[in-house]
Amino acid sequence: MVWLAFAFMAAAAVLCVSWPLLRPREAAAEGATDTAFYRDQLRELASDVDRGILRPADVAATRAELGRRLIQASETTGRAPGAPRRRVATAAAAGALVVAVAAGLYAEVGHPGQPDAPLAARETGQTDFATAIAKIEAHLASDPNDGRGLEIMAPVYMKMGRFDDAVRTYRDIIRVRGRSPSREAELGQALVMQADGVVTGDARQVFDAALKDDPVLPQARFFEGLASLQDGDKAKARATWEALIREAPPEAPYTKIVRERVAELDGAPARGGAAVARATGPAPDPAGAAARGPLPGMPAGAAAIASLPAGQQQAAIRGMVDGLAARLAENGQDGAGWLRLVRAYRVLGEQDKAVKALADARRALAGDPQATGELDRLAHELGLES
């Protein structure tokens, strides 16, 4: 049962993409300005492609994100917030449009039967994509109060696995554009991803603030349930998620994700051990993040566990954690290893083991002030301080 929390990372990745489409819209006047901004950004990208500075395939992700934001802004223009059913329909249509755009680009430039591109060509493509991102980052460096630019980059950072940058950018969005429940929930989600799937103390504070202003905000309630599960309170997690399902509109797409989490509480197979694999595996490589898929930086062990039959996943996950614990018992001078073990137990919801591992680490590393300082920071982050 301890591996029920591992499916979170997959769910969070889906939520990262889908929830911004379902959140309440901003005021119509702001929407009109946003529409013009996103159209200008799309025209600038198209101009760079026409001049040969960038290639179509290399700007696909950025173009799709801009297109999604443009659709949101267009829906806001000329009407007041409301009409939940129409917003859900718009979200579904926007998602379909993004898929269609990606498929169209692939049909134009992709060849499924063709061998892999030469390494040099792939590196060139990555460089061109990085150039597109760098242009927006340079703009934000010169105008750090451009809220619309920040709102473009925050979800891009999430999809690239650059969670530190995502957290910073979501904080900047709140600083520039003001607090709102949906913005706080997005910041909370970024904090969770930054912490390898753990709903940290900082994330809880952000979700609590969001729920104080909007007690029925689905995104924050989902992570509230996850926090309960990681605390070992499965009954509270179930109650939170079942209430979320019960109160959701019939068309709400997020109910599928939440139903899967509830089914896993009942013993249905979980979908993978990504969170614990990230926690126990080697540190991610940010330099290669853009080229590694939807959860960049994930160690090979995560993919291996996800590919196993459901019945074998629990043993594989437990083996990773137990193996790390055994290695640290023999050689306790690995500060990074202790950090990963404490975090892994926290992801598993094994609070007592996380506290014990933290105490063992402090004893083993008592002569290393830097390492013990990192342990203290982790204890504060995970809410393990006594």
Short mmCIF file of C-alpha atoms in Angstrom, two decimals:
data_model
loop_
_atom_site.label_atom_id
_atom_site.label_comp_id
_atom_site.label_asym_id
_atom_site.label_seq_id
_atom_site.Cartn_x
_atom_site.Cartn_y
_atom_site.Cartn_z
CA MET A 1 0.00 0.00 0.00
CA VAL A 2 2.94 2.35 0.55
CA TRP A 3 3.41 2.74 -3.16
CA LEU A 4 -0.01 4.34 -3.69
CA ALA A 5 1.55 7.81 -3.65
CA PHE A 6 3.91 7.08 -6.52
CA ALA A 7 1.31 7.69 -9.23
CA PHE A 8 1.21 11.33 -8.15
CA MET A 9 3.92 12.49 -10.53
CA ALA A 10 2.00 11.30 -13.56
CA ALA A 11 -1.16 12.98 -12.29
CA ALA A 12 0.68 16.20 -11.51
CA ALA A 13 2.14 16.29 -15.01
CA VAL A 14 -1.38 16.04 -16.45
CA LEU A 15 -2.68 18.68 -14.05
CA CYS A 16 0.19 20.97 -14.98
CA VAL A 17 -1.09 21.07 -18.55
CA SER A 18 -4.86 20.88 -18.06
CA TRP A 19 -5.72 22.94 -15.01
CA PRO A 20 -4.75 26.41 -16.27
CA LEU A 21 -7.44 25.95 -18.94
CA LEU A 22 -10.08 25.37 -16.28
CA ARG A 23 -9.23 28.12 -13.83
CA PRO A 24 -11.42 31.24 -13.56
CA ARG A 25 -10.75 33.88 -16.18
CA GLU A 26 -9.38 37.32 -15.40
CA ALA A 27 -11.30 40.50 -16.20
CA ALA A 28 -12.40 41.12 -19.78
CA ALA A 29 -10.41 44.35 -20.16
CA GLU A 30 -7.21 42.54 -19.26
CA GLY A 31 -8.15 39.76 -21.67
CA ALA A 32 -8.22 42.18 -24.61
CA THR A 33 -4.68 43.33 -23.84
CA ASP A 34 -3.50 39.78 -23.38
CA THR A 35 -4.94 38.77 -26.75
CA ALA A 36 -2.87 41.43 -28.51
CA PHE A 37 0.25 40.43 -26.58
CA TYR A 38 0.02 36.75 -27.46
CA ARG A 39 -0.72 37.52 -31.11
CA ASP A 40 2.42 39.69 -31.20
CA GLN A 41 4.48 36.88 -29.68
CA LEU A 42 3.17 34.39 -32.24
CA ARG A 43 3.94 36.81 -35.08
CA GLU A 44 7.48 37.29 -33.75
CA LEU A 45 8.02 33.53 -33.64
CA ALA A 46 6.68 33.18 -37.18
CA SER A 47 8.98 35.97 -38.34
CA ASP A 48 12.01 34.22 -36.83
CA VAL A 49 11.04 31.00 -38.60
CA ASP A 50 10.61 32.84 -41.92
CA ARG A 51 14.05 34.43 -41.58
CA GLY A 52 15.61 31.06 -40.86
CA ILE A 53 16.64 31.97 -37.31
CA LEU A 54 14.50 29.17 -35.90
CA ARG A 55 13.03 26.00 -37.38
CA PRO A 56 9.32 25.09 -37.10
CA ALA A 57 9.99 21.91 -35.13
CA ASP A 58 12.14 23.77 -32.62
CA VAL A 59 9.45 26.29 -31.65
CA ALA A 60 6.52 23.86 -31.56
CA ALA A 61 6.29 23.76 -27.76
CA THR A 62 6.52 27.53 -27.40
CA ARG A 63 4.00 28.11 -30.20
CA ALA A 64 1.57 25.64 -28.65
CA GLU A 65 1.83 27.35 -25.27
CA LEU A 66 1.32 30.78 -26.83
CA GLY A 67 -1.65 29.46 -28.79
CA ARG A 68 -3.19 28.05 -25.63
CA ARG A 69 -2.76 31.37 -23.84
CA LEU A 70 -4.22 33.22 -26.82
CA ILE A 71 -7.32 31.04 -26.70
CA GLN A 72 -7.71 31.75 -23.00
CA ALA A 73 -7.37 35.50 -23.53
CA SER A 74 -9.79 35.46 -26.47
CA GLU A 75 -12.42 33.67 -24.37
CA THR A 76 -12.06 36.35 -21.69
CA THR A 77 -12.45 39.32 -24.03
CA GLY A 78 -15.95 40.75 -24.10
CA ARG A 79 -17.57 38.65 -21.39
CA ALA A 80 -17.59 38.43 -17.63
CA PRO A 81 -16.34 35.41 -15.68
CA GLY A 82 -18.81 32.59 -15.39
CA ALA A 83 -20.43 29.90 -17.53
CA PRO A 84 -18.55 26.90 -16.09
CA ARG A 85 -19.86 24.55 -18.75
CA ARG A 86 -18.61 26.79 -21.54
CA ARG A 87 -15.23 27.10 -19.84
CA VAL A 88 -14.91 23.32 -19.68
CA ALA A 89 -15.90 23.04 -23.33
CA THR A 90 -13.35 25.70 -24.21
CA ALA A 91 -10.67 23.83 -22.27
CA ALA A 92 -11.45 20.64 -24.16
CA ALA A 93 -11.39 22.47 -27.49
CA ALA A 94 -8.13 24.19 -26.63
CA GLY A 95 -6.55 20.89 -25.67
CA ALA A 96 -7.70 19.38 -28.93
CA LEU A 97 -6.27 22.36 -30.81
CA VAL A 98 -2.87 21.98 -29.15
CA VAL A 99 -2.82 18.29 -30.07
CA ALA A 100 -3.88 19.11 -33.61
CA VAL A 101 -1.16 21.75 -33.97
CA ALA A 102 1.49 19.34 -32.70
CA ALA A 103 0.23 16.58 -34.98
CA GLY A 104 0.21 18.92 -37.94
CA LEU A 105 3.78 20.00 -37.30
CA TYR A 106 4.88 16.40 -36.97
CA ALA A 107 3.09 15.42 -40.16
CA GLU A 108 4.99 18.18 -41.92
CA VAL A 109 8.49 17.70 -40.53
CA GLY A 110 8.43 14.25 -38.90
CA HIS A 111 9.15 10.85 -40.43
CA PRO A 112 8.30 7.96 -38.08
CA GLY A 113 10.12 5.38 -40.19
CA GLN A 114 13.28 7.38 -40.53
CA PRO A 115 16.36 6.55 -38.41
CA ASP A 116 17.32 8.88 -35.59
CA ALA A 117 18.78 12.19 -36.67
CA PRO A 118 22.55 12.52 -36.38
CA LEU A 119 23.71 13.72 -33.00
CA ALA A 120 24.94 17.01 -34.44
CA ALA A 121 21.53 17.73 -35.96
CA ARG A 122 19.76 16.96 -32.72
CA GLU A 123 22.12 19.23 -30.81
CA THR A 124 21.41 22.01 -33.32
CA GLY A 125 17.67 21.58 -32.78
CA GLN A 126 18.10 21.76 -29.02
CA THR A 127 20.22 24.87 -29.42
CA ASP A 128 17.56 26.54 -31.58
CA PHE A 129 14.84 25.74 -29.05
CA ALA A 130 17.05 27.08 -26.27
CA THR A 131 17.47 30.25 -28.34
CA ALA A 132 13.71 30.72 -28.48
CA ILE A 133 13.45 30.32 -24.71
CA ALA A 134 16.45 32.59 -24.17
CA LYS A 135 14.78 35.38 -26.16
CA ILE A 136 11.78 35.39 -23.85
CA GLU A 137 14.04 35.16 -20.80
CA ALA A 138 16.08 38.12 -22.08
CA HIS A 139 12.88 40.10 -22.49
CA LEU A 140 11.89 39.30 -18.91
CA ALA A 141 15.36 40.23 -17.66
CA SER A 142 14.88 43.70 -19.16
CA ASP A 143 11.24 43.92 -18.05
CA PRO A 144 10.81 41.73 -14.94
CA ASN A 145 7.35 43.18 -14.30
CA ASP A 146 5.86 41.88 -17.55
CA GLY A 147 3.18 39.67 -16.05
CA ARG A 148 2.07 38.26 -19.38
CA GLY A 149 5.59 37.17 -20.27
CA LEU A 150 5.95 35.56 -16.86
CA GLU A 151 2.69 33.66 -17.39
CA ILE A 152 4.03 32.29 -20.67
CA MET A 153 7.29 31.05 -19.17
CA ALA A 154 6.04 29.52 -15.91
CA PRO A 155 4.22 26.53 -17.49
CA VAL A 156 7.04 26.13 -20.03
CA TYR A 157 9.50 25.75 -17.15
CA MET A 158 7.20 23.16 -15.59
CA LYS A 159 7.12 21.11 -18.79
CA MET A 160 10.90 21.37 -19.15
CA GLY A 161 11.42 20.12 -15.61
CA ARG A 162 13.02 23.41 -14.54
CA PHE A 163 11.07 23.47 -11.31
CA ASP A 164 13.31 25.98 -9.50
CA ASP A 165 12.72 28.45 -12.32
CA ALA A 166 9.00 27.63 -12.31
CA VAL A 167 8.72 28.37 -8.59
CA ARG A 168 10.58 31.66 -9.00
CA THR A 169 8.42 32.65 -11.96
CA TYR A 170 5.13 31.80 -10.27
CA ARG A 171 6.23 33.88 -7.27
CA ASP A 172 7.00 36.75 -9.65
CA ILE A 173 3.55 36.40 -11.24
CA ILE A 174 1.94 36.83 -7.82
CA ARG A 175 4.22 39.78 -7.06
CA VAL A 176 3.39 41.52 -10.35
CA ARG A 177 -0.24 40.57 -10.96
CA GLY A 178 -1.41 40.03 -7.40
CA ARG A 179 -2.68 37.11 -5.38
CA SER A 180 -5.46 34.87 -6.60
CA PRO A 181 -6.43 31.33 -5.59
CA SER A 182 -5.52 29.89 -8.99
CA ARG A 183 -2.10 31.55 -9.02
CA GLU A 184 -1.36 30.34 -5.51
CA ALA A 185 -2.43 26.81 -6.47
CA GLU A 186 -0.08 26.87 -9.47
CA LEU A 187 2.77 28.02 -7.23
CA GLY A 188 1.95 25.23 -4.79
CA GLN A 189 2.06 22.65 -7.57
CA ALA A 190 5.46 23.95 -8.69
CA LEU A 191 6.73 23.67 -5.10
CA VAL A 192 5.54 20.06 -4.97
CA MET A 193 7.30 19.19 -8.22
CA GLN A 194 10.43 20.98 -7.01
CA ALA A 195 10.37 18.72 -3.93
CA ASP A 196 10.19 15.50 -5.99
CA GLY A 197 6.50 14.95 -5.30
CA VAL A 198 6.42 15.89 -1.62
CA VAL A 199 3.77 18.36 -0.46
CA THR A 200 6.18 20.40 1.64
CA GLY A 201 5.36 22.81 4.42
CA ASP A 202 5.77 25.76 2.05
CA ALA A 203 3.45 24.13 -0.49
CA ARG A 204 0.84 23.46 2.19
CA GLN A 205 0.86 27.11 3.24
CA VAL A 206 0.28 28.18 -0.36
CA PHE A 207 -2.55 25.67 -0.87
CA ASP A 208 -4.11 26.69 2.46
CA ALA A 209 -4.07 30.34 1.36
CA ALA A 210 -5.71 29.40 -1.94
CA LEU A 211 -8.41 27.36 -0.20
CA LYS A 212 -9.06 30.15 2.30
CA ASP A 213 -10.08 32.41 -0.60
CA ASP A 214 -11.68 29.64 -2.70
CA PRO A 215 -12.62 26.62 -0.54
CA VAL A 216 -13.76 24.58 -3.55
CA LEU A 217 -10.71 25.16 -5.80
CA PRO A 218 -10.16 21.67 -7.29
CA GLN A 219 -6.41 21.92 -7.86
CA ALA A 220 -5.67 22.89 -4.26
CA ARG A 221 -8.06 20.24 -2.91
CA PHE A 222 -6.33 17.55 -4.96
CA PHE A 223 -2.98 18.36 -3.35
CA GLU A 224 -4.63 18.67 0.06
CA GLY A 225 -5.64 15.04 -0.35
CA LEU A 226 -2.15 14.09 -1.47
CA ALA A 227 -0.67 15.78 1.61
CA SER A 228 -2.97 13.71 3.82
CA LEU A 229 -1.89 10.54 2.04
CA GLN A 230 1.78 11.39 2.55
CA ASP A 231 1.05 11.99 6.24
CA GLY A 232 -0.28 8.43 6.40
CA ASP A 233 -3.90 9.56 6.81
CA LYS A 234 -5.47 7.53 4.02
CA ALA A 235 -9.00 8.08 5.35
CA LYS A 236 -8.65 11.86 5.13
CA ALA A 237 -7.17 11.61 1.64
CA ARG A 238 -10.11 9.46 0.55
CA ALA A 239 -12.64 11.88 2.06
CA THR A 240 -11.02 14.85 0.33
CA TRP A 241 -10.86 13.19 -3.08
CA GLU A 242 -14.33 11.65 -2.91
CA ALA A 243 -15.79 15.06 -2.03
CA LEU A 244 -13.91 16.56 -4.96
CA ILE A 245 -15.43 13.98 -7.31
CA ARG A 246 -18.91 14.36 -5.82
CA GLU A 247 -18.95 18.14 -6.18
CA ALA A 248 -17.35 18.33 -9.64
CA PRO A 249 -19.36 19.33 -12.72
CA PRO A 250 -20.26 16.29 -14.87
CA GLU A 251 -17.92 17.40 -17.67
CA ALA A 252 -14.90 18.11 -15.44
CA PRO A 253 -11.94 16.23 -16.95
CA TYR A 254 -9.97 16.18 -13.70
CA THR A 255 -12.40 13.71 -12.13
CA LYS A 256 -10.77 10.89 -14.10
CA ILE A 257 -7.44 11.59 -12.42
CA VAL A 258 -9.00 11.81 -8.96
CA ARG A 259 -11.02 8.61 -9.47
CA GLU A 260 -7.79 6.80 -10.32
CA ARG A 261 -6.21 8.01 -7.08
CA VAL A 262 -9.22 6.77 -5.09
CA ALA A 263 -9.09 3.42 -6.91
CA GLU A 264 -5.44 3.09 -5.94
CA LEU A 265 -6.40 3.66 -2.30
CA ASP A 266 -8.65 0.62 -2.71
CA GLY A 267 -5.74 -1.48 -3.95
CA ALA A 268 -5.89 -1.03 -7.72
CA PRO A 269 -2.46 -1.06 -9.43
CA ALA A 270 -0.59 2.22 -9.29
CA ARG A 271 0.88 3.53 -12.49
CA GLY A 272 4.52 3.95 -11.57
CA GLY A 273 7.21 4.87 -9.07
CA ALA A 274 8.41 8.12 -10.60
CA ALA A 275 8.37 10.10 -7.36
CA VAL A 276 10.41 7.68 -5.31
CA ALA A 277 12.74 6.99 -8.24
CA ARG A 278 13.46 10.70 -8.44
CA ALA A 279 13.98 10.80 -4.68
CA THR A 280 16.34 7.83 -4.46
CA GLY A 281 18.08 8.11 -7.81
CA PRO A 282 20.93 10.40 -8.83
CA ALA A 283 20.40 14.12 -9.07
CA PRO A 284 18.77 15.33 -12.29
CA ASP A 285 20.76 16.92 -15.11
CA PRO A 286 19.18 20.30 -15.85
CA ALA A 287 21.39 20.84 -18.90
CA GLY A 288 19.71 17.99 -20.76
CA ALA A 289 16.20 18.59 -19.49
CA ALA A 290 14.66 19.94 -22.68
CA ALA A 291 15.40 16.76 -24.62
CA ARG A 292 14.12 14.09 -22.24
CA GLY A 293 10.35 14.16 -22.47
CA PRO A 294 7.50 15.13 -20.15
CA LEU A 295 9.34 14.66 -16.85
CA PRO A 296 12.94 15.68 -17.67
CA GLY A 297 15.66 14.85 -15.20
CA MET A 298 13.98 11.63 -14.12
CA PRO A 299 16.63 8.93 -13.53
CA ALA A 300 16.60 5.75 -15.55
CA GLY A 301 15.23 3.83 -12.57
CA ALA A 302 11.92 5.69 -12.83
CA ALA A 303 11.38 4.64 -16.42
CA ALA A 304 12.38 1.08 -15.59
CA ILE A 305 9.88 0.87 -12.73
CA ALA A 306 7.12 2.41 -14.82
CA SER A 307 7.67 -0.26 -17.48
CA LEU A 308 7.29 -3.16 -15.03
CA PRO A 309 4.02 -5.07 -14.62
CA ALA A 310 1.97 -3.52 -11.83
CA GLY A 311 2.52 -6.53 -9.57
CA GLN A 312 6.30 -6.08 -9.70
CA GLN A 313 6.42 -2.34 -9.14
CA GLN A 314 6.05 -2.46 -5.35
CA ALA A 315 8.99 -4.84 -4.96
CA ALA A 316 11.15 -2.77 -7.30
CA ILE A 317 10.36 0.47 -5.50
CA ARG A 318 10.93 -1.03 -2.07
CA GLY A 319 14.17 -2.51 -3.32
CA MET A 320 15.45 0.91 -4.37
CA VAL A 321 14.70 2.45 -0.99
CA ASP A 322 15.99 -0.49 1.05
CA GLY A 323 19.13 -0.63 -1.08
CA LEU A 324 19.85 3.03 -0.44
CA ALA A 325 19.24 2.58 3.29
CA ALA A 326 21.58 -0.43 3.43
CA ARG A 327 24.32 1.44 1.59
CA LEU A 328 24.07 4.38 3.99
CA ALA A 329 24.19 2.02 6.97
CA GLU A 330 27.60 0.86 5.73
CA ASN A 331 28.86 4.27 4.66
CA GLY A 332 27.08 7.12 6.37
CA GLN A 333 29.26 9.89 4.95
CA ASP A 334 27.12 10.36 1.83
CA GLY A 335 25.21 13.54 2.60
CA ALA A 336 23.34 13.56 -0.71
CA GLY A 337 22.32 9.95 -0.14
CA TRP A 338 20.82 10.77 3.25
CA LEU A 339 18.86 13.64 1.73
CA ARG A 340 17.44 11.29 -0.91
CA LEU A 341 16.54 8.64 1.68
CA VAL A 342 14.70 11.08 3.94
CA ARG A 343 12.82 12.49 0.97
CA ALA A 344 11.97 9.00 -0.31
CA TYR A 345 10.45 7.94 3.02
CA ARG A 346 8.44 11.18 3.03
CA VAL A 347 7.10 10.46 -0.45
CA LEU A 348 6.18 6.97 0.74
CA GLY A 349 4.19 8.45 3.60
CA GLU A 350 6.46 6.68 6.13
CA GLN A 351 6.84 9.58 8.53
CA ASP A 352 8.49 7.60 11.34
CA LYS A 353 11.17 6.21 9.03
CA ALA A 354 11.81 9.67 7.60
CA VAL A 355 12.33 11.08 11.11
CA LYS A 356 14.62 8.18 12.07
CA ALA A 357 16.65 8.53 8.86
CA LEU A 358 17.03 12.23 9.57
CA ALA A 359 18.31 11.51 13.09
CA ASP A 360 20.71 8.84 11.78
CA ALA A 361 21.99 11.25 9.15
CA ARG A 362 22.64 13.97 11.71
CA ARG A 363 24.66 11.55 13.83
CA ALA A 364 26.65 10.26 10.87
CA LEU A 365 27.39 13.74 9.55
CA ALA A 366 27.85 15.52 12.87
CA GLY A 367 31.34 16.68 11.85
CA ASP A 368 30.18 18.25 8.59
CA PRO A 369 28.44 21.60 9.23
CA GLN A 370 27.49 22.05 5.58
CA ALA A 371 25.83 18.63 5.40
CA THR A 372 23.97 19.07 8.68
CA GLY A 373 22.82 22.49 7.50
CA GLU A 374 21.33 20.88 4.39
CA LEU A 375 19.61 18.30 6.60
CA ASP A 376 18.15 21.09 8.74
CA ARG A 377 16.82 22.84 5.65
CA LEU A 378 15.28 19.60 4.38
CA ALA A 379 13.68 18.93 7.76
CA HIS A 380 12.09 22.38 7.68
CA GLU A 381 10.97 21.92 4.08
CA LEU A 382 9.33 18.55 4.78
CA GLY A 383 7.85 19.52 8.13
CA LEU A 384 9.99 17.00 10.04
CA GLU A 385 11.26 19.36 12.70
CA SER A 386 10.46 18.30 16.24
#
